[in-house]
mmCIF file of C-alpha atoms and ligand atoms in Angstrom:
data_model
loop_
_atom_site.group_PDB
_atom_site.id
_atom_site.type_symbol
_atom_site.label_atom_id
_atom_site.label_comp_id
_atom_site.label_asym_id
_atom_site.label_seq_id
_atom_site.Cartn_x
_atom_site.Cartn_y
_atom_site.Cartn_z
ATOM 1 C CA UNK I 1 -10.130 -16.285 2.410
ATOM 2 C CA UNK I 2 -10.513 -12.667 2.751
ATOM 3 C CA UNK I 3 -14.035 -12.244 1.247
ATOM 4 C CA UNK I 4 -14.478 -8.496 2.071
ATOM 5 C CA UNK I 5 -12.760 -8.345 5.333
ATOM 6 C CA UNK I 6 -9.931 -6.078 6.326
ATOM 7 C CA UNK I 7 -6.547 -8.078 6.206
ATOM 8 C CA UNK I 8 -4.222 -6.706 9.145
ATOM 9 C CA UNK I 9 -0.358 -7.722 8.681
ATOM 10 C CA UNK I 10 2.109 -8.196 11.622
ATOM 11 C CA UNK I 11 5.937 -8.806 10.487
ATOM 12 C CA UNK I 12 8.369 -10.262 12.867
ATOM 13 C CA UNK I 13 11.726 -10.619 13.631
ATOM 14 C CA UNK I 14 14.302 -10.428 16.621
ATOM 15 C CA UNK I 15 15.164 -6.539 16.991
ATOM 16 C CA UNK I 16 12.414 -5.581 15.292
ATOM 17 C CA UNK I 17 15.277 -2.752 14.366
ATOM 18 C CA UNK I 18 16.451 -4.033 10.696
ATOM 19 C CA UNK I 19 14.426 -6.796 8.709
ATOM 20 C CA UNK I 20 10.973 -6.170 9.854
ATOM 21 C CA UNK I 21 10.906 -2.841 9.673
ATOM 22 C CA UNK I 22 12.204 -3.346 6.121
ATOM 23 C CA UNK I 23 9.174 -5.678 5.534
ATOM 24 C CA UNK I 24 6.641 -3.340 7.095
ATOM 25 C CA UNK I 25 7.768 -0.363 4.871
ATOM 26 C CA UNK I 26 7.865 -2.398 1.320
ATOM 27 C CA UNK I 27 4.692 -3.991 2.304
ATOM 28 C CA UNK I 28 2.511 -0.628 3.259
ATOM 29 C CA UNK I 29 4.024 0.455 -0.068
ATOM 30 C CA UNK I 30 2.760 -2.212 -2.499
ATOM 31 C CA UNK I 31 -0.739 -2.686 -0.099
ATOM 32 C CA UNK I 32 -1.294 1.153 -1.293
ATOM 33 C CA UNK I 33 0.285 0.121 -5.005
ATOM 34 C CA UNK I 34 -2.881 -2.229 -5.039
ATOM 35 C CA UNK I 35 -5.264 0.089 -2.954
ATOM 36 C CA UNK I 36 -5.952 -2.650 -0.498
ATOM 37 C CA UNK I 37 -7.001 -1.078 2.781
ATOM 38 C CA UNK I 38 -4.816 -3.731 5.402
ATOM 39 C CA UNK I 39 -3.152 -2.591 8.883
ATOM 40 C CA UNK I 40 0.872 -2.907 8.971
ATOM 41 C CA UNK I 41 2.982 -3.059 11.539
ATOM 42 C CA UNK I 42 5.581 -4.839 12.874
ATOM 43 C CA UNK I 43 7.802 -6.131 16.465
ATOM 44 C CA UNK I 44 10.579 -8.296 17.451
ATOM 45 C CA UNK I 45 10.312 -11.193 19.101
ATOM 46 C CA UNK I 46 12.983 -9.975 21.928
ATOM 47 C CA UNK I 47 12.465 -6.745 23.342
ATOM 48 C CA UNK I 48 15.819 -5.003 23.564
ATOM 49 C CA UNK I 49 15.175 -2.384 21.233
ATOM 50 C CA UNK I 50 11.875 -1.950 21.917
ATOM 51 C CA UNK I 51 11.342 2.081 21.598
ATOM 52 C CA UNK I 52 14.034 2.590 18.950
ATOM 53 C CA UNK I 53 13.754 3.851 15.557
ATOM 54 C CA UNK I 54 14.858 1.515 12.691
ATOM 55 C CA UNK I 55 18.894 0.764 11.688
ATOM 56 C CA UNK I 56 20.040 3.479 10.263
ATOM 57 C CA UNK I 57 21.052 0.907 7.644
ATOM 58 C CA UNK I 58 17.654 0.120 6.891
ATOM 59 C CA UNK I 59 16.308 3.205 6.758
ATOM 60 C CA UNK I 60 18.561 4.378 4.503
ATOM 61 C CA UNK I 61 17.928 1.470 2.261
ATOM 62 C CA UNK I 62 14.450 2.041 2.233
ATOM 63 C CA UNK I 63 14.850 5.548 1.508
ATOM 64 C CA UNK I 64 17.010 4.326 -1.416
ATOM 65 C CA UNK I 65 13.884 2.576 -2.846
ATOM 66 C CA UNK I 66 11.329 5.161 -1.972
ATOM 67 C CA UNK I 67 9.883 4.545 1.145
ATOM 68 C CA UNK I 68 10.614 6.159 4.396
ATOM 69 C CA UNK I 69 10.084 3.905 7.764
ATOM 70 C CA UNK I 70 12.450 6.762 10.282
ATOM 71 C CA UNK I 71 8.912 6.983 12.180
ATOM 72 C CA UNK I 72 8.369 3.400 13.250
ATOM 73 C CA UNK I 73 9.639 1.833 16.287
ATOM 74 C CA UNK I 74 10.333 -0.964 17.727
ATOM 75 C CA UNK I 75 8.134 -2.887 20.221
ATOM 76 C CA UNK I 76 8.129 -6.668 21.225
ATOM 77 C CA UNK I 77 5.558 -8.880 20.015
ATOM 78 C CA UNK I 78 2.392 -8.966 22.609
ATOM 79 C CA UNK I 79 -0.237 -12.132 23.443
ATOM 80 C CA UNK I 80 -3.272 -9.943 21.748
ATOM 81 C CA UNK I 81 -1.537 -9.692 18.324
ATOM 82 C CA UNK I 82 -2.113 -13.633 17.740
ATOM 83 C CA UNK I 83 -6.133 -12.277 18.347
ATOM 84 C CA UNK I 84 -5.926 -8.770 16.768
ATOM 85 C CA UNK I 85 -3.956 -9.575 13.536
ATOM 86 C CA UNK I 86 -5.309 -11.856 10.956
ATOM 87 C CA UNK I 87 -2.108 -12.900 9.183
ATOM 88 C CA UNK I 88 2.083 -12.831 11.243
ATOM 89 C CA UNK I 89 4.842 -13.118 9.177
ATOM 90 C CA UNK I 90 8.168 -14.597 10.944
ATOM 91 C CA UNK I 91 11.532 -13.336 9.009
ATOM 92 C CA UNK I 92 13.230 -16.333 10.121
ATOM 93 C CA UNK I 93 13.017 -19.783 11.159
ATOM 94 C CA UNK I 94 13.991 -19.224 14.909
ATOM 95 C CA UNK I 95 11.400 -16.477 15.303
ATOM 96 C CA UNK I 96 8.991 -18.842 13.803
ATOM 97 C CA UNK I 97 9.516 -20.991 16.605
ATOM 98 C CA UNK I 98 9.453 -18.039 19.191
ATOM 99 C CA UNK I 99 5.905 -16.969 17.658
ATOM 100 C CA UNK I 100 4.793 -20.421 18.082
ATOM 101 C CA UNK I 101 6.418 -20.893 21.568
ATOM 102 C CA UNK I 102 4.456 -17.209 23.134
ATOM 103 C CA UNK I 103 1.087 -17.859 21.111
ATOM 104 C CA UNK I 104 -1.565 -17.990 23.142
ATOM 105 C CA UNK I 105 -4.654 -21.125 22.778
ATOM 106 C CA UNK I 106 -7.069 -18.416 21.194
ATOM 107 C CA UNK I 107 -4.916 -17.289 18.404
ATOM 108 C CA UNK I 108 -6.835 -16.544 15.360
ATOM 109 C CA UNK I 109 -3.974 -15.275 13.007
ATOM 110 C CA UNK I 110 -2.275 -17.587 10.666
ATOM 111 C CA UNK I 111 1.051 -17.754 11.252
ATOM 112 C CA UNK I 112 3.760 -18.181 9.014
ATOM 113 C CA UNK I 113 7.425 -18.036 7.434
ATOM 114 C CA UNK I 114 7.771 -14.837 5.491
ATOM 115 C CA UNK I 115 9.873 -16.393 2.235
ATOM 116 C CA UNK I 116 6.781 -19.419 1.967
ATOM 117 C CA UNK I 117 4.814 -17.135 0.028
ATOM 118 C CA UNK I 118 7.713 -16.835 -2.766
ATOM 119 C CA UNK I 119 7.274 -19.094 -5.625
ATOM 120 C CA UNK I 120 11.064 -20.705 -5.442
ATOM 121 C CA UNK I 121 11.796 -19.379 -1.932
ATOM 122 C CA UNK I 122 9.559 -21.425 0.254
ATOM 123 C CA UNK I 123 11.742 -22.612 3.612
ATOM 124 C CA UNK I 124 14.742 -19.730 3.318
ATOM 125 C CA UNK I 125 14.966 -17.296 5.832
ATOM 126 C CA UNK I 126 15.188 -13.792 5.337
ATOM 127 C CA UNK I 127 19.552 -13.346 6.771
ATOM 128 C CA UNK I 128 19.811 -11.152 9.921
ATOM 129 C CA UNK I 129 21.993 -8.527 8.307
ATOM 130 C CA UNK I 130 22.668 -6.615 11.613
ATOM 131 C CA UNK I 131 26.418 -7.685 11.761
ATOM 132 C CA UNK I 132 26.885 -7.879 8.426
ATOM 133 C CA UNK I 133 27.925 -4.654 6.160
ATOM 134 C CA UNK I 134 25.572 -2.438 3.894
ATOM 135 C CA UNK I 135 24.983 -5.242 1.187
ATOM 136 C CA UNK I 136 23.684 -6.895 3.766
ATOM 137 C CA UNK I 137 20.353 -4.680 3.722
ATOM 138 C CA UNK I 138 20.060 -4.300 -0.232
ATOM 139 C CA UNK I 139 19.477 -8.258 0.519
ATOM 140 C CA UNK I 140 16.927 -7.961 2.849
ATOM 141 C CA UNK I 141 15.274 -5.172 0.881
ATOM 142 C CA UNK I 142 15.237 -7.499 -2.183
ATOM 143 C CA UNK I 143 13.766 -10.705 -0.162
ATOM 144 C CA UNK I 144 11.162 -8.392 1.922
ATOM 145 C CA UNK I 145 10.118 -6.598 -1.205
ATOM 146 C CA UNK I 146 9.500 -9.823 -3.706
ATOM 147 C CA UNK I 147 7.428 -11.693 -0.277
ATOM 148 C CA UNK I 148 5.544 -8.112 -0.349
ATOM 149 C CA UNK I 149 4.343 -8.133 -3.375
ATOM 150 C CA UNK I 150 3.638 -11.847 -3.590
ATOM 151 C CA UNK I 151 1.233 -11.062 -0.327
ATOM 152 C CA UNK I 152 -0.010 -8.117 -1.580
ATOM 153 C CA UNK I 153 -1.030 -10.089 -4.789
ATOM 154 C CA UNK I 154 -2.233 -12.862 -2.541
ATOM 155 C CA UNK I 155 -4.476 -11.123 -0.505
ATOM 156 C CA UNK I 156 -5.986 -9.504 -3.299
ATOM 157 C CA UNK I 157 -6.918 -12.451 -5.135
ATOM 158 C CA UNK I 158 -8.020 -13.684 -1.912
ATOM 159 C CA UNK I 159 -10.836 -10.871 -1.978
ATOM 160 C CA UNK I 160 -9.874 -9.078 1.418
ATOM 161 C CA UNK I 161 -10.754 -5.442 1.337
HETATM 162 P P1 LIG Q 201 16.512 -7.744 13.349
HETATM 163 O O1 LIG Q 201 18.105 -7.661 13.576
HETATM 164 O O2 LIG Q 201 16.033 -8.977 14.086
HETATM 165 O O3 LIG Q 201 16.410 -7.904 11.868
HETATM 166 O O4 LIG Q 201 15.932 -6.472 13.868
HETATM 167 C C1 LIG Q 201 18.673 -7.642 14.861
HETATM 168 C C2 LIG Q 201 18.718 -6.476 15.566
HETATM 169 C C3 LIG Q 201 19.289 -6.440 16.824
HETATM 170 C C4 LIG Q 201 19.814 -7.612 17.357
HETATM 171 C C5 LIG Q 201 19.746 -8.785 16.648
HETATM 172 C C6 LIG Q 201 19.173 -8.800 15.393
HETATM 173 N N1 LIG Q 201 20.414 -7.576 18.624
HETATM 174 O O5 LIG Q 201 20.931 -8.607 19.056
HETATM 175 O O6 LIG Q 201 20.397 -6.537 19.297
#
């Protein structure tokens, strides 16, 4: 429970390059919707891309719904975000496991599967839609967008600042 504090929201996935971008962006957007005054960011629980902007795929499917994430960039996911963050979103069930795997014995964030806080979508993953074609992303925009606002919502009612 939130009770005044200041929520701070870490989304993960591999690349950190197309879905959790995509779940950073539509999240900053409906925290500001609600006027709740949270952190945002994102990584990738590999470090490949670490440095790169966003797909170009997801940006533009971002832009296509309002919100523009070309400034992010990628970055892998570090020991001090399991202290720094209060709350770490996984896109997927195999970077679930890979949060669990690197957290370190003081973590303080919960840590969870992005889709659990859907009503109806509880245990699906959010689809890697990196090999996949543009309707790929529209789908990931969709999924990252309800799990936004259902955690935006949340967190709210919770009573975090
Ligand atoms: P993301 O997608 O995890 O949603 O950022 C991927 C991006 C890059 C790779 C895999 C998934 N890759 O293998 O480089």
């Amino acid at each position: 429970m939130g009770e005044g504090m200041r929520a701070s929201v870490l989304f993960v996935c591999l690349g950190n390059i197309c879905r959790s971008p995509l779940a950073e962006g539509a999240f900053r957007a409906e925290a500001a919707r609600l006027g709740l005054d949270v952190t945002v960011d994102s990584a990738g629980t590999g470090g490949w891309h670490a440095g790169d902007p966003p797909d170009p795929r997801s940006v533009a499917v971002a832009r296509r719904n309002g919100v523009d994430i070309s400034g992010q960039r990628a970055r892998k996911v570090a020991k001090d975000d399991f202290r720094t963050f209060t709350h770490i979103y996984a896109l997927d069930h195999d970077n679930l496991e890979g949060l669990r795997a690197v957290a370190p014995r003081d973590a303080t964030a919960e840590i969870g599967l992005l889709l659990d806080l859907v009503r109806g979508d509880e245990g699906r993953a959010v689809a890697d839609p990196y090999y996949g074609d543009d309707a790929g992303f529209d789908v990931t925009w969709r999924d990252v967008t309800m799990a936004a606002k259902a955690l935006a919502k949340r967190l709210a009612s919770e009573g975090w600042k």
